[in-house]
mmCIF file of C-alpha atoms in Angstrom:
data_model
loop_
_atom_site.group_PDB
_atom_site.id
_atom_site.type_symbol
_atom_site.label_atom_id
_atom_site.label_comp_id
_atom_site.label_asym_id
_atom_site.label_seq_id
_atom_site.Cartn_x
_atom_site.Cartn_y
_atom_site.Cartn_z
ATOM 1 C CA MET A 3 -8.858 -4.694 18.745
ATOM 2 C CA THR A 4 -9.036 -4.301 15.009
ATOM 3 C CA LYS A 5 -11.920 -5.607 12.926
ATOM 4 C CA SER A 6 -9.507 -6.526 10.110
ATOM 5 C CA LEU A 7 -8.108 -10.072 9.918
ATOM 6 C CA LEU A 8 -4.769 -8.768 8.622
ATOM 7 C CA TYR A 9 -1.787 -9.101 10.917
ATOM 8 C CA THR A 10 0.160 -5.922 11.635
ATOM 9 C CA ILE A 11 3.142 -4.782 13.604
ATOM 10 C CA ARG A 12 3.127 -1.146 14.775
ATOM 11 C CA GLN A 13 6.376 0.658 15.429
ATOM 12 C CA GLY A 14 7.184 4.263 16.164
ATOM 13 C CA PRO A 15 5.467 6.960 18.245
ATOM 14 C CA PRO A 16 1.721 6.464 18.724
ATOM 15 C CA ASP A 17 1.229 10.151 17.750
ATOM 16 C CA GLY A 18 3.482 9.948 14.680
ATOM 17 C CA ALA A 19 2.166 10.300 11.131
ATOM 18 C CA PRO A 20 0.782 6.796 10.303
ATOM 19 C CA PHE A 21 2.133 4.975 7.279
ATOM 20 C CA PHE A 22 1.017 1.486 6.168
ATOM 21 C CA VAL A 23 3.921 -0.616 4.877
ATOM 22 C CA LEU A 24 3.260 -3.518 2.469
ATOM 23 C CA HIS A 25 6.000 -6.007 1.545
ATOM 24 C CA ASP A 26 6.686 -7.713 -1.750
ATOM 25 C CA ARG A 27 5.575 -11.148 -2.841
ATOM 26 C CA TYR A 28 7.294 -14.013 -1.031
ATOM 27 C CA GLU A 29 8.477 -11.660 1.658
ATOM 28 C CA SER A 30 7.153 -11.508 5.206
ATOM 29 C CA LEU A 31 5.905 -9.100 7.884
ATOM 30 C CA GLU A 32 9.472 -8.767 9.028
ATOM 31 C CA HIS A 33 10.458 -7.502 5.542
ATOM 32 C CA ALA A 34 7.732 -4.875 5.845
ATOM 33 C CA GLU A 35 9.107 -3.832 9.224
ATOM 34 C CA ALA A 36 12.551 -3.367 7.687
ATOM 35 C CA LEU A 37 11.133 -1.461 4.740
ATOM 36 C CA GLY A 38 9.189 0.810 7.144
ATOM 37 C CA ALA A 39 12.414 1.730 8.919
ATOM 38 C CA ARG A 40 13.215 3.931 5.892
ATOM 39 C CA LEU A 41 10.342 6.189 6.969
ATOM 40 C CA GLY A 42 12.255 7.322 10.064
ATOM 41 C CA GLU A 43 11.622 7.110 13.760
ATOM 42 C CA ASP A 44 9.102 9.969 13.874
ATOM 43 C CA ARG A 45 6.425 8.055 11.954
ATOM 44 C CA LEU A 46 4.043 5.377 13.165
ATOM 45 C CA ARG A 47 4.865 2.493 10.878
ATOM 46 C CA ILE A 48 2.150 -0.157 10.430
ATOM 47 C CA ALA A 49 3.621 -3.197 8.734
ATOM 48 C CA VAL A 50 0.896 -5.310 7.139
ATOM 49 C CA ARG A 51 1.309 -9.017 6.317
ATOM 50 C CA ALA A 52 1.162 -10.220 3.067
ATOM 51 C CA PRO A 53 -0.160 -8.624 -0.022
ATOM 52 C CA ARG A 54 0.347 -10.875 -3.059
ATOM 53 C CA VAL A 55 -0.800 -10.128 -6.524
ATOM 54 C CA GLN A 56 -0.744 -12.870 -9.112
ATOM 55 C CA THR A 57 0.664 -11.347 -12.263
ATOM 56 C CA MET A 58 1.664 -12.572 -15.729
ATOM 57 C CA GLY A 59 5.437 -12.030 -15.532
ATOM 58 C CA GLY A 60 6.479 -8.444 -16.229
ATOM 59 C CA SER A 61 3.368 -7.670 -18.282
ATOM 60 C CA GLY A 62 1.675 -5.646 -15.561
ATOM 61 C CA MET A 63 -1.493 -7.710 -16.048
ATOM 62 C CA THR A 64 -2.974 -8.585 -12.685
ATOM 63 C CA ARG A 65 -4.622 -12.019 -12.983
ATOM 64 C CA GLY A 66 -5.692 -12.665 -9.442
ATOM 65 C CA HIS A 67 -4.749 -11.935 -5.873
ATOM 66 C CA PHE A 68 -3.704 -13.733 -2.784
ATOM 67 C CA TRP A 69 -3.812 -12.121 0.598
ATOM 68 C CA TYR A 70 -2.973 -14.070 3.731
ATOM 69 C CA ILE A 71 -5.514 -13.671 6.473
ATOM 70 C CA GLY A 72 -6.140 -15.527 9.690
ATOM 71 C CA PRO A 73 -3.734 -16.957 12.285
ATOM 72 C CA ARG A 74 -0.057 -16.685 11.517
ATOM 73 C CA GLU A 75 0.519 -20.401 11.910
ATOM 74 C CA ARG A 76 -2.515 -21.246 9.715
ATOM 75 C CA PRO A 77 -2.877 -18.510 7.108
ATOM 76 C CA GLU A 78 -5.645 -18.661 4.540
ATOM 77 C CA LEU A 79 -5.589 -17.187 1.039
ATOM 78 C CA SER A 80 -8.246 -14.702 0.097
ATOM 79 C CA THR A 81 -9.280 -12.935 -3.134
ATOM 80 C CA LEU A 82 -8.433 -9.421 -4.337
ATOM 81 C CA GLY A 83 -11.798 -8.185 -3.105
ATOM 82 C CA ASP A 84 -11.403 -9.894 0.288
ATOM 83 C CA GLY A 85 -7.914 -8.566 0.723
ATOM 84 C CA LEU A 86 -8.843 -5.016 -0.213
ATOM 85 C CA TYR A 87 -11.879 -5.184 2.101
ATOM 86 C CA GLN A 88 -9.710 -6.262 5.009
ATOM 87 C CA LEU A 89 -7.276 -3.460 4.184
ATOM 88 C CA GLU A 90 -10.142 -1.021 4.006
ATOM 89 C CA LEU A 91 -11.222 -2.008 7.550
ATOM 90 C CA LEU A 92 -7.655 -1.384 8.781
ATOM 91 C CA ILE A 93 -7.393 1.919 6.902
ATOM 92 C CA ASP A 94 -10.753 3.209 8.202
ATOM 93 C CA GLU A 95 -9.993 2.230 11.770
ATOM 94 C CA THR A 96 -6.598 3.891 11.674
ATOM 95 C CA TRP A 97 -7.979 6.977 9.913
ATOM 96 C CA GLN A 98 -10.672 7.376 12.660
ATOM 97 C CA ALA A 99 -8.204 6.721 15.473
ATOM 98 C CA TYR A 100 -5.868 9.467 14.231
ATOM 99 C CA GLY A 101 -8.472 12.208 13.914
ATOM 100 C CA GLN A 102 -9.234 11.616 10.210
ATOM 101 C CA ARG A 103 -5.875 13.013 9.218
ATOM 102 C CA PRO A 104 -4.313 11.726 5.975
ATOM 103 C CA LEU A 105 -2.375 8.475 6.132
ATOM 104 C CA GLY A 106 0.539 7.268 4.033
ATOM 105 C CA LEU A 107 1.242 4.057 2.114
ATOM 106 C CA LEU A 108 4.608 2.487 1.353
ATOM 107 C CA GLY A 109 4.865 -0.727 -0.647
ATOM 108 C CA ARG A 110 7.522 -2.609 -2.481
ATOM 109 C CA GLY A 111 6.872 -4.819 -5.581
ATOM 110 C CA GLU A 112 3.464 -6.348 -5.352
ATOM 111 C CA GLY A 113 2.923 -4.552 -2.043
ATOM 112 C CA GLY A 114 3.468 -1.335 -3.989
ATOM 113 C CA THR A 115 0.848 -2.409 -6.552
ATOM 114 C CA ILE A 116 -1.577 -2.954 -3.674
ATOM 115 C CA ALA A 117 -0.647 0.497 -2.252
ATOM 116 C CA LEU A 118 -1.465 2.111 -5.648
ATOM 117 C CA LEU A 119 -4.772 0.184 -5.804
ATOM 118 C CA ALA A 120 -5.678 1.198 -2.225
ATOM 119 C CA ALA A 121 -4.941 4.826 -3.015
ATOM 120 C CA CYS A 122 -7.212 4.644 -6.116
ATOM 121 C CA LEU A 123 -10.042 3.145 -4.020
ATOM 122 C CA PHE A 124 -9.698 5.326 -0.862
ATOM 123 C CA PRO A 125 -7.976 8.531 -2.001
ATOM 124 C CA ASP A 126 -9.583 10.617 0.738
ATOM 125 C CA ARG A 127 -7.642 8.619 3.326
ATOM 126 C CA PHE A 128 -4.139 9.162 1.904
ATOM 127 C CA SER A 129 -1.818 12.086 1.286
ATOM 128 C CA HIS A 130 1.316 10.175 0.193
ATOM 129 C CA VAL A 131 1.950 6.879 -1.540
ATOM 130 C CA VAL A 132 5.392 5.397 -2.158
ATOM 131 C CA ALA A 133 5.521 2.528 -4.656
ATOM 132 C CA LEU A 134 8.937 0.901 -5.037
ATOM 133 C CA ASP A 135 9.429 -1.349 -8.088
ATOM 134 C CA ALA A 136 5.669 -1.488 -8.606
ATOM 135 C CA VAL A 137 3.167 -0.645 -11.328
ATOM 136 C CA LEU A 138 -0.508 0.282 -11.494
ATOM 137 C CA PRO A 139 -2.127 -2.755 -13.154
ATOM 138 C CA VAL A 140 -2.619 -2.140 -16.872
ATOM 139 C CA ASN A 141 -5.907 -4.065 -16.709
ATOM 140 C CA LEU A 142 -7.327 -1.912 -13.919
ATOM 141 C CA ALA A 143 -10.460 -1.176 -16.010
ATOM 142 C CA ASP A 144 -11.174 -4.908 -16.155
ATOM 143 C CA MET A 145 -11.177 -5.323 -12.375
ATOM 144 C CA PRO A 146 -14.370 -5.303 -10.349
ATOM 145 C CA ILE A 147 -13.327 -2.087 -8.562
ATOM 146 C CA GLU A 148 -14.109 1.558 -9.235
ATOM 147 C CA PRO A 149 -10.980 3.770 -9.011
ATOM 148 C CA ARG A 150 -11.591 7.335 -7.882
ATOM 149 C CA ARG A 151 -9.853 10.640 -8.544
ATOM 150 C CA LEU A 152 -6.524 11.097 -6.782
ATOM 151 C CA ASP A 153 -6.653 14.846 -6.372
ATOM 152 C CA GLY A 154 -4.357 15.874 -3.448
ATOM 153 C CA VAL A 155 -2.522 12.528 -3.347
ATOM 154 C CA ASN A 156 1.245 12.643 -3.832
ATOM 155 C CA VAL A 157 2.713 9.496 -5.380
ATOM 156 C CA LEU A 158 6.369 8.525 -5.582
ATOM 157 C CA LEU A 159 7.162 5.812 -8.135
ATOM 158 C CA ALA A 160 10.701 4.547 -7.665
ATOM 159 C CA GLY A 161 12.272 1.845 -9.797
ATOM 160 C CA PRO A 162 12.414 1.052 -13.486
ATOM 161 C CA ASP A 163 10.839 3.748 -15.623
ATOM 162 C CA ASP A 164 7.130 3.151 -15.811
ATOM 163 C CA HIS A 165 5.743 6.023 -17.828
ATOM 164 C CA HIS A 166 2.431 4.210 -18.246
ATOM 165 C CA SER A 167 1.679 4.134 -14.456
ATOM 166 C CA ALA A 168 2.878 7.666 -13.968
ATOM 167 C CA THR A 169 0.682 9.008 -16.767
ATOM 168 C CA ARG A 170 -2.391 7.134 -15.599
ATOM 169 C CA LEU A 171 -1.975 8.279 -12.003
ATOM 170 C CA ALA A 172 -1.394 11.890 -13.110
ATOM 171 C CA ASN A 173 -4.515 11.668 -15.323
ATOM 172 C CA LYS A 174 -6.475 10.692 -12.154
ATOM 173 C CA GLY A 175 -5.216 13.876 -10.480
ATOM 174 C CA ALA A 176 -2.257 12.569 -8.486
ATOM 175 C CA THR A 177 0.958 14.542 -8.203
ATOM 176 C CA VAL A 178 3.519 12.030 -9.412
ATOM 177 C CA THR A 179 7.231 11.959 -8.813
ATOM 178 C CA SER A 180 9.226 9.274 -10.675
ATOM 179 C CA LEU A 181 12.724 8.176 -9.712
ATOM 180 C CA GLU A 182 14.901 5.507 -11.244
ATOM 181 C CA ALA A 183 15.779 4.352 -7.769
ATOM 182 C CA ALA A 184 14.636 5.279 -4.325
ATOM 183 C CA ASP A 185 17.924 6.804 -3.240
ATOM 184 C CA ASN A 186 17.820 7.946 0.381
ATOM 185 C CA ALA A 187 18.072 11.689 -0.318
ATOM 186 C CA ALA A 188 15.171 11.765 -2.839
ATOM 187 C CA PHE A 189 13.148 9.401 -0.607
ATOM 188 C CA ALA A 190 13.718 11.573 2.433
ATOM 189 C CA SER A 191 12.791 14.766 0.539
ATOM 190 C CA PHE A 192 9.495 13.180 -0.590
ATOM 191 C CA LEU A 193 8.694 12.018 2.909
ATOM 192 C CA ARG A 194 9.408 15.451 4.410
ATOM 193 C CA SER A 195 6.554 16.763 2.259
ATOM 194 C CA ALA A 196 4.317 14.135 3.893
ATOM 195 C CA GLY A 197 4.462 16.065 7.123
#
């Protein structure tokens, strides 16, 4: 029984390398499951319902955050802090359950933004982060969170060229790979390095 209020679906071998999968805005847990299938059958895929970041169009400015928690039939919205706290509970529980070995994060769109934020907050828990069509918020310094160094974290940014996010992540110590699109060969190569 998890302490987190976030709904998850776990697929894959219980002893596989655990990867959290976060779907895009307006998508569902089922979309996260489908996205997680790209990780392969040998990984434990933990689809998480519903990261949503309120942004100002394509500006990269995060203005707020909605995260659905509670019963599936009666979800409640929470704040960025609440959502990240619930994710932290899930991350810590999984990290402990798997012998404190590094976890992975995969997110698309706003789920990718949450994956990047989670990596910045809990870098000691993650070895690999894949953010598809996502950016690191340009107003990160204005948020009530304290990003940490990303030394030892491998980040794949796939989608439209986002030099700004790649530079900022590299300046924090991450090893960053940027692709214009997450083609299956490049995606698979990056994931092989995740162990």
